[in-house]
Amino acid sequence: MKGWLAGAPEGLPLIDLCQAIPDYPPPRELTDHLSQVMLDPHTSRYSIDEGLPEVREAVCTGYRELYGACIDPAQLILTIGASQAFWLAMVTLCRAGDEVIVQLPAYFDHPMALEILGIRCVYAPFEEENAGLPDPAAIAALITDKTRAILLVTPSNPTGAVIPPETVRELHRLAVSRDIALVLDETYNSFITGGARPHDLFQDPDWGGHFVHIASFGKTFALTGYRAGMLAASREFISHALKAQDTMAVCQPRLAQHAVKYGFEHLGGWVAANRVMMERRHEVFRAEFTKPGNAFKLAASGPFFGWVRHPLPKATGREVAKRIVEEAGMLLLPGEVFGPGLEGYLRLAFGNIREETIPEAVARFRDFNL
């Protein structure tokens, strides 16, 4: 997409609605802390594969607050971002030829990884009328004897929609009844409006039997370059995943681990304030975008993303996105990169747009020459 920037209009400031990362840095107190950690010679060495015990305990303490979780350090592995956690989960769950049910629109790295691993991606259809939220009945109809998992992202990347806790529970019951895994990628779990609890699965002491959880601390603590993620599952699952972890990454870098520990122990208020800021961006964008006279339709949204239907039925999302760069100076993603049949949509990310720039961005959509 960034290759299109050469064609952007001169003199019109670029508005970046493309990459889904925070535009703010981690707080100075965290980087000051890490500057001292760097002086410890142990920081330059491997940790144990699953991560330092004190870091995993800090994560568990944070999860007991966020989820009411019954979780202990033996049920998680610290990973190099959520992407590595996803690979680790899939190579532990599946063999080549197995199937994973993926809800459309899908985070594009997931189908690509499954294809590389020889795992068949079975898509659950996108329904605009319910903002792309999963339909347990539709997913149940896709399960075969080759199915190993149901894969969902909540809050969704790309739509921003949050799967209601009762739907998560229903899908978990489905997974248990069919003896498959429910895999939830919850990279944006710190950006749910109002700070609501994402779901209650972790409150069951036996949650790990059919539930696999993927998380990213890069979004939560603005540490995307540190590559800090996590895989959580049953102790048995983790014991098998550690075999792959050793051949894949060995361990999350120690510096990232110390950053995660500090974040959970000291940055709760900072994280909450950033969530409120992202909520405000979303509210302003939604209010501006849905005013009468806009040919683009907001099909779904949340504090980090907007999922928009474009008004050119004969054009692909890629064609429209390229025109928007070249004619309106805005960079965003076409819907088809998130799965088949989604050429009529565009994804907008709010991580890089400040509140004061939002009215100008929406005006460019309204003024776009159809």
mmCIF file of C-alpha atoms in Angstrom:
data_model
loop_
_atom_site.group_PDB
_atom_site.id
_atom_site.type_symbol
_atom_site.label_atom_id
_atom_site.label_comp_id
_atom_site.label_asym_id
_atom_site.label_seq_id
_atom_site.Cartn_x
_atom_site.Cartn_y
_atom_site.Cartn_z
ATOM 1 C CA MET A 1 0.000 0.000 0.000
ATOM 2 C CA LYS A 2 2.805 2.386 0.852
ATOM 3 C CA GLY A 3 4.091 1.982 -2.705
ATOM 4 C CA TRP A 4 1.117 4.079 -3.781
ATOM 5 C CA LEU A 5 2.392 7.104 -1.873
ATOM 6 C CA ALA A 6 4.426 8.259 -4.849
ATOM 7 C CA GLY A 7 1.120 9.127 -6.500
ATOM 8 C CA ALA A 8 -0.272 11.097 -3.538
ATOM 9 C CA PRO A 9 -1.194 14.715 -4.303
ATOM 10 C CA GLU A 10 1.516 17.263 -3.545
ATOM 11 C CA GLY A 11 0.703 19.890 -0.944
ATOM 12 C CA LEU A 12 -2.016 17.794 0.727
ATOM 13 C CA PRO A 13 -0.896 16.419 4.101
ATOM 14 C CA LEU A 14 -1.057 12.630 4.188
ATOM 15 C CA ILE A 15 -3.576 11.114 6.588
ATOM 16 C CA ASP A 16 -2.437 7.624 7.630
ATOM 17 C CA LEU A 17 -5.341 5.290 8.393
ATOM 18 C CA CYS A 18 -3.328 2.213 7.505
ATOM 19 C CA GLN A 19 -1.229 0.642 10.250
ATOM 20 C CA ALA A 20 -2.894 -0.464 13.476
ATOM 21 C CA ILE A 21 -0.306 0.611 16.014
ATOM 22 C CA PRO A 22 -0.397 3.255 18.761
ATOM 23 C CA ASP A 23 1.014 6.597 17.675
ATOM 24 C CA TYR A 24 2.234 7.335 21.204
ATOM 25 C CA PRO A 25 5.438 6.001 22.812
ATOM 26 C CA PRO A 26 5.692 4.081 26.074
ATOM 27 C CA PRO A 27 5.902 6.374 29.098
ATOM 28 C CA ARG A 28 9.266 7.810 30.105
ATOM 29 C CA GLU A 29 9.132 5.997 33.436
ATOM 30 C CA LEU A 30 9.157 2.659 31.574
ATOM 31 C CA THR A 31 12.099 3.549 29.338
ATOM 32 C CA ASP A 32 13.991 4.943 32.338
ATOM 33 C CA HIS A 33 13.403 1.654 34.144
ATOM 34 C CA LEU A 34 14.652 -0.322 31.146
ATOM 35 C CA SER A 35 17.811 1.792 30.931
ATOM 36 C CA GLN A 36 18.712 0.457 34.365
ATOM 37 C CA VAL A 37 17.724 -3.090 33.441
ATOM 38 C CA MET A 38 20.176 -2.901 30.540
ATOM 39 C CA LEU A 39 23.050 -2.541 33.017
ATOM 40 C CA ASP A 40 22.394 -6.026 34.391
ATOM 41 C CA PRO A 41 24.532 -8.575 32.470
ATOM 42 C CA HIS A 42 21.724 -11.140 32.723
ATOM 43 C CA THR A 43 19.588 -8.960 30.439
ATOM 44 C CA SER A 44 21.772 -10.025 27.516
ATOM 45 C CA ARG A 45 21.208 -13.738 28.117
ATOM 46 C CA TYR A 46 18.438 -16.181 27.276
ATOM 47 C CA SER A 47 15.719 -16.700 29.817
ATOM 48 C CA ILE A 48 13.949 -20.023 30.206
ATOM 49 C CA ASP A 49 11.758 -20.766 27.200
ATOM 50 C CA GLU A 50 8.441 -19.883 28.810
ATOM 51 C CA GLY A 51 9.728 -16.614 30.259
ATOM 52 C CA LEU A 52 10.952 -15.413 33.629
ATOM 53 C CA PRO A 53 8.769 -16.675 36.508
ATOM 54 C CA GLU A 54 8.365 -13.215 38.011
ATOM 55 C CA VAL A 55 7.193 -11.804 34.675
ATOM 56 C CA ARG A 56 4.656 -14.561 34.158
ATOM 57 C CA GLU A 57 3.389 -14.021 37.704
ATOM 58 C CA ALA A 58 2.941 -10.300 36.997
ATOM 59 C CA VAL A 59 0.937 -11.199 33.882
ATOM 60 C CA CYS A 60 -1.230 -13.572 35.905
ATOM 61 C CA THR A 61 -1.882 -10.861 38.487
ATOM 62 C CA GLY A 62 -2.960 -8.504 35.700
ATOM 63 C CA TYR A 63 -5.209 -11.152 34.183
ATOM 64 C CA ARG A 64 -6.871 -11.814 37.522
ATOM 65 C CA GLU A 65 -7.894 -8.147 37.470
ATOM 66 C CA LEU A 66 -8.820 -7.875 33.772
ATOM 67 C CA TYR A 67 -10.583 -11.232 33.401
ATOM 68 C CA GLY A 68 -11.151 -12.484 36.947
ATOM 69 C CA ALA A 69 -8.854 -15.252 35.717
ATOM 70 C CA CYS A 70 -7.986 -18.504 37.406
ATOM 71 C CA ILE A 71 -4.512 -18.610 35.915
ATOM 72 C CA ASP A 72 -0.990 -19.456 37.042
ATOM 73 C CA PRO A 73 2.429 -19.046 35.387
ATOM 74 C CA ALA A 74 2.529 -22.671 34.200
ATOM 75 C CA GLN A 75 -0.370 -21.891 31.849
ATOM 76 C CA LEU A 76 1.398 -19.349 29.679
ATOM 77 C CA ILE A 77 4.385 -18.751 27.426
ATOM 78 C CA LEU A 78 5.785 -15.298 26.709
ATOM 79 C CA THR A 79 6.259 -14.954 22.951
ATOM 80 C CA ILE A 80 7.736 -12.654 20.313
ATOM 81 C CA GLY A 81 4.502 -10.797 19.705
ATOM 82 C CA ALA A 82 1.029 -12.208 19.147
ATOM 83 C CA SER A 83 2.118 -13.405 15.704
ATOM 84 C CA GLN A 84 4.597 -15.904 17.150
ATOM 85 C CA ALA A 85 2.006 -16.939 19.745
ATOM 86 C CA PHE A 86 -0.374 -17.723 16.877
ATOM 87 C CA TRP A 87 2.199 -19.838 15.037
ATOM 88 C CA LEU A 88 3.036 -21.631 18.282
ATOM 89 C CA ALA A 89 -0.644 -22.389 18.894
ATOM 90 C CA MET A 90 -1.220 -23.670 15.370
ATOM 91 C CA VAL A 91 1.825 -25.972 15.200
ATOM 92 C CA THR A 92 0.830 -27.402 18.577
ATOM 93 C CA LEU A 93 -2.822 -27.925 17.604
ATOM 94 C CA CYS A 94 -2.602 -28.958 13.972
ATOM 95 C CA ARG A 95 -0.831 -30.992 11.333
ATOM 96 C CA ALA A 96 -0.775 -30.320 7.609
ATOM 97 C CA GLY A 97 -4.180 -31.256 6.167
ATOM 98 C CA ASP A 98 -6.138 -30.256 9.275
ATOM 99 C CA GLU A 99 -8.762 -27.490 9.179
ATOM 100 C CA VAL A 100 -9.265 -24.306 11.181
ATOM 101 C CA ILE A 101 -12.518 -22.303 10.990
ATOM 102 C CA VAL A 102 -11.764 -18.595 10.554
ATOM 103 C CA GLN A 103 -14.354 -15.844 10.887
ATOM 104 C CA LEU A 104 -14.457 -13.293 8.055
ATOM 105 C CA PRO A 105 -13.182 -10.668 7.841
ATOM 106 C CA ALA A 106 -9.963 -12.296 9.071
ATOM 107 C CA TYR A 107 -6.756 -10.719 10.305
ATOM 108 C CA PHE A 108 -4.699 -11.254 7.152
ATOM 109 C CA ASP A 109 -1.649 -12.825 8.803
ATOM 110 C CA HIS A 110 -3.741 -15.742 10.060
ATOM 111 C CA PRO A 111 -4.801 -17.218 6.682
ATOM 112 C CA MET A 112 -1.300 -16.645 5.308
ATOM 113 C CA ALA A 113 0.271 -18.536 8.204
ATOM 114 C CA LEU A 114 -2.242 -21.379 7.930
ATOM 115 C CA GLU A 115 -1.527 -21.700 4.208
ATOM 116 C CA ILE A 116 2.221 -21.840 4.838
ATOM 117 C CA LEU A 117 1.655 -24.597 7.402
ATOM 118 C CA GLY A 118 -0.540 -26.619 5.034
ATOM 119 C CA ILE A 119 -3.616 -26.124 7.229
ATOM 120 C CA ARG A 120 -6.915 -25.548 5.429
ATOM 121 C CA CYS A 121 -8.612 -22.267 6.291
ATOM 122 C CA VAL A 122 -12.420 -22.712 6.356
ATOM 123 C CA TYR A 123 -14.122 -19.321 6.330
ATOM 124 C CA ALA A 124 -17.232 -18.471 8.308
ATOM 125 C CA PRO A 125 -19.135 -15.880 6.238
ATOM 126 C CA PHE A 126 -19.230 -12.156 6.955
ATOM 127 C CA GLU A 127 -22.705 -10.726 7.556
ATOM 128 C CA GLU A 128 -22.820 -6.939 7.500
ATOM 129 C CA GLU A 129 -26.124 -6.745 9.335
ATOM 130 C CA ASN A 130 -24.494 -8.066 12.518
ATOM 131 C CA ALA A 131 -21.152 -6.262 12.027
ATOM 132 C CA GLY A 132 -19.394 -9.512 11.182
ATOM 133 C CA LEU A 133 -19.863 -11.049 14.609
ATOM 134 C CA PRO A 134 -19.669 -14.854 14.558
ATOM 135 C CA ASP A 135 -22.836 -16.943 14.288
ATOM 136 C CA PRO A 136 -22.415 -20.101 16.394
ATOM 137 C CA ALA A 137 -24.902 -22.022 14.216
ATOM 138 C CA ALA A 138 -23.042 -21.102 11.019
ATOM 139 C CA ILE A 139 -19.732 -22.100 12.584
ATOM 140 C CA ALA A 140 -21.153 -25.391 13.850
ATOM 141 C CA ALA A 141 -22.191 -26.269 10.305
ATOM 142 C CA LEU A 142 -18.570 -25.918 9.134
ATOM 143 C CA ILE A 143 -17.059 -28.377 11.620
ATOM 144 C CA THR A 144 -15.779 -31.645 10.129
ATOM 145 C CA ASP A 145 -13.687 -34.501 11.408
ATOM 146 C CA LYS A 146 -10.621 -32.544 10.236
ATOM 147 C CA THR A 147 -11.453 -29.414 12.234
ATOM 148 C CA ARG A 148 -9.010 -28.664 15.029
ATOM 149 C CA ALA A 149 -10.000 -25.139 16.037
ATOM 150 C CA ILE A 150 -12.335 -22.177 15.743
ATOM 151 C CA LEU A 151 -10.218 -19.025 15.341
ATOM 152 C CA LEU A 152 -11.648 -15.627 16.271
ATOM 153 C CA VAL A 153 -10.210 -12.145 16.836
ATOM 154 C CA THR A 154 -11.895 -9.970 19.474
ATOM 155 C CA PRO A 155 -11.917 -7.002 19.384
ATOM 156 C CA SER A 156 -11.801 -7.634 15.669
ATOM 157 C CA ASN A 157 -9.033 -6.517 13.413
ATOM 158 C CA PRO A 158 -10.330 -5.249 10.941
ATOM 159 C CA THR A 159 -13.859 -4.326 12.069
ATOM 160 C CA GLY A 160 -13.303 -3.224 15.671
ATOM 161 C CA ALA A 161 -16.357 -5.237 16.745
ATOM 162 C CA VAL A 162 -16.212 -6.987 20.122
ATOM 163 C CA ILE A 163 -17.723 -10.467 20.426
ATOM 164 C CA PRO A 164 -20.255 -10.332 23.309
ATOM 165 C CA PRO A 165 -19.261 -12.473 26.312
ATOM 166 C CA GLU A 166 -22.374 -14.614 25.956
ATOM 167 C CA THR A 167 -21.438 -15.440 22.351
ATOM 168 C CA VAL A 168 -17.897 -16.306 23.427
ATOM 169 C CA ARG A 169 -19.377 -18.656 26.023
ATOM 170 C CA GLU A 170 -21.683 -20.269 23.449
ATOM 171 C CA LEU A 171 -18.790 -20.813 21.049
ATOM 172 C CA HIS A 172 -16.741 -22.321 23.855
ATOM 173 C CA ARG A 173 -19.554 -24.761 24.619
ATOM 174 C CA LEU A 174 -19.598 -25.669 20.930
ATOM 175 C CA ALA A 175 -15.839 -26.284 20.961
ATOM 176 C CA VAL A 176 -16.121 -28.478 24.053
ATOM 177 C CA SER A 177 -18.993 -30.485 22.572
ATOM 178 C CA ARG A 178 -17.019 -31.160 19.373
ATOM 179 C CA ASP A 179 -13.673 -31.656 21.162
ATOM 180 C CA ILE A 180 -11.869 -28.877 19.304
ATOM 181 C CA ALA A 181 -10.151 -25.696 20.471
ATOM 182 C CA LEU A 182 -11.583 -22.198 20.656
ATOM 183 C CA VAL A 183 -8.640 -19.922 19.833
ATOM 184 C CA LEU A 184 -9.144 -16.249 20.659
ATOM 185 C CA ASP A 185 -6.676 -13.625 19.469
ATOM 186 C CA GLU A 186 -7.282 -10.787 21.936
ATOM 187 C CA THR A 187 -4.522 -8.422 20.868
ATOM 188 C CA TYR A 188 -6.729 -5.364 21.529
ATOM 189 C CA ASN A 189 -8.238 -6.549 24.818
ATOM 190 C CA SER A 190 -7.137 -3.351 26.601
ATOM 191 C CA PHE A 191 -9.181 -1.184 24.212
ATOM 192 C CA ILE A 192 -12.733 -2.378 24.867
ATOM 193 C CA THR A 193 -15.072 0.550 25.422
ATOM 194 C CA GLY A 194 -15.525 1.321 29.091
ATOM 195 C CA GLY A 195 -12.854 -1.168 30.102
ATOM 196 C CA ALA A 196 -15.452 -3.947 30.088
ATOM 197 C CA ARG A 197 -14.344 -7.494 30.882
ATOM 198 C CA PRO A 198 -13.807 -9.299 27.550
ATOM 199 C CA HIS A 199 -15.415 -12.598 28.648
ATOM 200 C CA ASP A 200 -15.613 -15.002 31.576
ATOM 201 C CA LEU A 201 -13.887 -18.110 30.186
ATOM 202 C CA PHE A 202 -10.838 -17.646 32.387
ATOM 203 C CA GLN A 203 -13.015 -17.815 35.504
ATOM 204 C CA ASP A 204 -13.573 -21.548 35.038
ATOM 205 C CA PRO A 205 -10.732 -23.409 36.828
ATOM 206 C CA ASP A 206 -10.698 -25.874 33.907
ATOM 207 C CA TRP A 207 -10.685 -23.176 31.208
ATOM 208 C CA GLY A 208 -7.637 -24.599 29.431
ATOM 209 C CA GLY A 209 -9.303 -27.803 28.261
ATOM 210 C CA HIS A 210 -10.581 -26.302 25.003
ATOM 211 C CA PHE A 211 -9.567 -22.622 25.135
ATOM 212 C CA VAL A 212 -6.341 -21.145 23.734
ATOM 213 C CA HIS A 213 -5.659 -17.438 24.267
ATOM 214 C CA ILE A 214 -3.331 -15.181 22.258
ATOM 215 C CA ALA A 215 -2.379 -11.680 23.394
ATOM 216 C CA SER A 216 -0.086 -8.789 22.513
ATOM 217 C CA PHE A 217 1.396 -6.448 25.085
ATOM 218 C CA GLY A 218 2.791 -4.348 22.248
ATOM 219 C CA LYS A 219 -0.549 -2.598 21.784
ATOM 220 C CA THR A 220 -1.319 -2.387 25.528
ATOM 221 C CA PHE A 221 1.959 -0.769 26.564
ATOM 222 C CA ALA A 222 2.960 0.773 23.174
ATOM 223 C CA LEU A 223 5.778 -1.754 22.808
ATOM 224 C CA THR A 224 5.192 -2.981 19.264
ATOM 225 C CA GLY A 225 8.906 -2.841 18.445
ATOM 226 C CA TYR A 226 9.735 -4.899 21.539
ATOM 227 C CA ARG A 227 7.697 -7.842 20.170
ATOM 228 C CA ALA A 228 5.965 -8.822 23.400
ATOM 229 C CA GLY A 229 3.101 -11.336 23.241
ATOM 230 C CA MET A 230 1.715 -14.341 25.066
ATOM 231 C CA LEU A 231 0.136 -17.749 24.549
ATOM 232 C CA ALA A 232 -2.074 -19.087 27.355
ATOM 233 C CA ALA A 233 -3.597 -22.564 27.477
ATOM 234 C CA SER A 234 -3.726 -25.663 29.686
ATOM 235 C CA ARG A 235 -0.580 -26.857 31.409
ATOM 236 C CA GLU A 236 -0.552 -29.907 29.141
ATOM 237 C CA PHE A 237 -0.854 -27.779 26.006
ATOM 238 C CA ILE A 238 1.904 -25.468 27.225
ATOM 239 C CA SER A 239 4.213 -28.420 27.902
ATOM 240 C CA HIS A 240 3.870 -29.486 24.257
ATOM 241 C CA ALA A 241 4.077 -25.926 22.910
ATOM 242 C CA LEU A 242 7.383 -25.427 24.712
ATOM 243 C CA LYS A 243 8.949 -28.085 22.477
ATOM 244 C CA ALA A 244 8.147 -25.899 19.470
ATOM 245 C CA GLN A 245 9.067 -22.710 21.341
ATOM 246 C CA ASP A 246 12.630 -23.911 21.803
ATOM 247 C CA THR A 247 13.071 -24.542 18.078
ATOM 248 C CA MET A 248 11.171 -21.409 17.039
ATOM 249 C CA ALA A 249 12.362 -18.546 19.242
ATOM 250 C CA VAL A 250 13.833 -19.985 22.485
ATOM 251 C CA CYS A 251 12.350 -17.143 24.520
ATOM 252 C CA GLN A 252 10.900 -13.665 24.469
ATOM 253 C CA PRO A 253 13.801 -11.170 24.753
ATOM 254 C CA ARG A 254 14.581 -10.400 28.383
ATOM 255 C CA LEU A 255 14.266 -6.654 27.824
ATOM 256 C CA ALA A 256 10.729 -7.116 26.495
ATOM 257 C CA GLN A 257 9.925 -9.315 29.492
ATOM 258 C CA HIS A 258 11.050 -6.625 31.921
ATOM 259 C CA ALA A 259 8.962 -4.082 30.026
ATOM 260 C CA VAL A 260 5.880 -6.308 30.325
ATOM 261 C CA LYS A 261 6.449 -6.821 34.053
ATOM 262 C CA TYR A 262 6.813 -3.088 34.646
ATOM 263 C CA GLY A 263 3.731 -2.397 32.577
ATOM 264 C CA PHE A 264 1.503 -4.736 34.547
ATOM 265 C CA GLU A 265 2.838 -3.539 37.885
ATOM 266 C CA HIS A 266 2.897 0.234 37.278
ATOM 267 C CA LEU A 267 1.010 1.340 34.162
ATOM 268 C CA GLY A 268 -2.632 0.434 34.794
ATOM 269 C CA GLY A 269 -3.730 4.070 34.931
ATOM 270 C CA TRP A 270 -1.681 4.960 31.841
ATOM 271 C CA VAL A 271 -3.262 2.093 29.873
ATOM 272 C CA ALA A 272 -6.760 3.154 30.949
ATOM 273 C CA ALA A 273 -6.103 6.756 29.907
ATOM 274 C CA ASN A 274 -4.988 5.623 26.450
ATOM 275 C CA ARG A 275 -8.112 3.484 26.123
ATOM 276 C CA VAL A 276 -10.234 6.540 26.881
ATOM 277 C CA MET A 277 -8.262 8.534 24.289
ATOM 278 C CA MET A 278 -8.877 5.859 21.652
ATOM 279 C CA GLU A 279 -12.550 5.714 22.633
ATOM 280 C CA ARG A 280 -12.743 9.456 22.090
ATOM 281 C CA ARG A 281 -11.153 9.186 18.633
ATOM 282 C CA HIS A 282 -13.688 6.508 17.747
ATOM 283 C CA GLU A 283 -16.626 8.549 19.050
ATOM 284 C CA VAL A 284 -15.575 11.674 17.132
ATOM 285 C CA PHE A 285 -14.950 9.690 13.958
ATOM 286 C CA ARG A 286 -18.266 7.855 14.219
ATOM 287 C CA ALA A 287 -20.211 11.070 14.848
ATOM 288 C CA GLU A 288 -18.590 12.819 11.874
ATOM 289 C CA PHE A 289 -18.696 9.865 9.498
ATOM 290 C CA THR A 290 -22.362 9.003 10.007
ATOM 291 C CA LYS A 291 -23.696 12.495 9.375
ATOM 292 C CA PRO A 292 -26.016 12.645 6.331
ATOM 293 C CA GLY A 293 -24.420 13.032 2.932
ATOM 294 C CA ASN A 294 -21.552 10.557 3.189
ATOM 295 C CA ALA A 295 -21.564 7.962 0.385
ATOM 296 C CA PHE A 296 -19.250 5.689 2.385
ATOM 297 C CA LYS A 297 -21.041 3.529 4.971
ATOM 298 C CA LEU A 298 -19.645 2.640 8.384
ATOM 299 C CA ALA A 299 -20.467 -1.064 8.642
ATOM 300 C CA ALA A 300 -18.693 -1.712 11.964
ATOM 301 C CA SER A 301 -16.233 0.056 14.239
ATOM 302 C CA GLY A 302 -14.506 0.159 17.597
ATOM 303 C CA PRO A 303 -11.845 2.218 19.395
ATOM 304 C CA PHE A 304 -9.060 1.017 17.049
ATOM 305 C CA PHE A 305 -10.796 0.312 13.715
ATOM 306 C CA GLY A 306 -13.500 1.296 11.274
ATOM 307 C CA TRP A 307 -14.866 -1.135 8.643
ATOM 308 C CA VAL A 308 -16.340 0.865 5.762
ATOM 309 C CA ARG A 309 -18.378 -0.117 2.714
ATOM 310 C CA HIS A 310 -17.250 1.953 -0.250
ATOM 311 C CA PRO A 311 -19.837 3.297 -2.757
ATOM 312 C CA LEU A 312 -18.315 1.929 -5.990
ATOM 313 C CA PRO A 313 -19.878 -1.494 -6.576
ATOM 314 C CA LYS A 314 -17.927 -2.179 -9.779
ATOM 315 C CA ALA A 315 -14.548 -1.418 -8.191
ATOM 316 C CA THR A 316 -12.433 -3.562 -5.890
ATOM 317 C CA GLY A 317 -11.309 -2.321 -2.513
ATOM 318 C CA ARG A 318 -7.760 -2.209 -3.826
ATOM 319 C CA GLU A 319 -8.807 0.053 -6.717
ATOM 320 C CA VAL A 320 -10.724 2.368 -4.401
ATOM 321 C CA ALA A 321 -7.943 2.471 -1.795
ATOM 322 C CA LYS A 322 -5.405 3.392 -4.487
ATOM 323 C CA ARG A 323 -7.657 6.180 -5.776
ATOM 324 C CA ILE A 324 -8.124 7.491 -2.224
ATOM 325 C CA VAL A 325 -4.354 7.780 -1.826
ATOM 326 C CA GLU A 326 -3.897 9.448 -5.209
ATOM 327 C CA GLU A 327 -6.896 11.772 -5.035
ATOM 328 C CA ALA A 328 -7.537 12.370 -1.334
ATOM 329 C CA GLY A 329 -4.140 11.779 0.291
ATOM 330 C CA MET A 330 -5.321 9.077 2.692
ATOM 331 C CA LEU A 331 -3.694 5.689 3.192
ATOM 332 C CA LEU A 332 -5.897 2.745 4.196
ATOM 333 C CA LEU A 333 -6.349 -0.975 3.493
ATOM 334 C CA PRO A 334 -8.677 -2.674 0.967
ATOM 335 C CA GLY A 335 -11.196 -5.164 2.295
ATOM 336 C CA GLU A 336 -10.068 -8.096 0.170
ATOM 337 C CA VAL A 337 -6.796 -8.440 2.080
ATOM 338 C CA PHE A 338 -8.971 -9.638 4.983
ATOM 339 C CA GLY A 339 -10.522 -12.501 3.035
ATOM 340 C CA PRO A 340 -12.474 -13.512 -0.061
ATOM 341 C CA GLY A 341 -15.618 -11.654 -1.087
ATOM 342 C CA LEU A 342 -14.724 -8.453 0.798
ATOM 343 C CA GLU A 343 -13.819 -6.248 -2.181
ATOM 344 C CA GLY A 344 -16.609 -3.831 -1.250
ATOM 345 C CA TYR A 345 -14.937 -2.746 1.998
ATOM 346 C CA LEU A 346 -12.066 -0.697 3.384
ATOM 347 C CA ARG A 347 -10.327 -0.845 6.769
ATOM 348 C CA LEU A 348 -9.495 2.306 8.668
ATOM 349 C CA ALA A 349 -7.175 2.279 11.694
ATOM 350 C CA PHE A 350 -7.368 5.038 14.293
ATOM 351 C CA GLY A 351 -3.954 4.493 15.884
ATOM 352 C CA ASN A 352 -2.220 7.150 13.791
ATOM 353 C CA ILE A 353 -4.902 9.835 13.574
ATOM 354 C CA ARG A 354 -5.260 12.485 16.231
ATOM 355 C CA GLU A 355 -8.686 13.699 17.255
ATOM 356 C CA GLU A 356 -8.170 17.146 15.711
ATOM 357 C CA THR A 357 -7.421 15.565 12.301
ATOM 358 C CA ILE A 358 -10.553 13.400 12.195
ATOM 359 C CA PRO A 359 -12.951 16.032 10.750
ATOM 360 C CA GLU A 360 -10.507 16.644 7.878
ATOM 361 C CA ALA A 361 -10.253 12.896 7.184
ATOM 362 C CA VAL A 362 -14.023 12.519 7.089
ATOM 363 C CA ALA A 363 -14.340 15.583 4.840
ATOM 364 C CA ARG A 364 -12.032 13.892 2.334
ATOM 365 C CA PHE A 365 -14.350 10.877 2.253
ATOM 366 C CA ARG A 366 -17.367 13.121 1.748
ATOM 367 C CA ASP A 367 -15.663 15.101 -1.023
ATOM 368 C CA PHE A 368 -14.326 12.024 -2.835
ATOM 369 C CA ASN A 369 -15.224 12.121 -6.533
ATOM 370 C CA LEU A 370 -17.379 9.072 -7.288
#
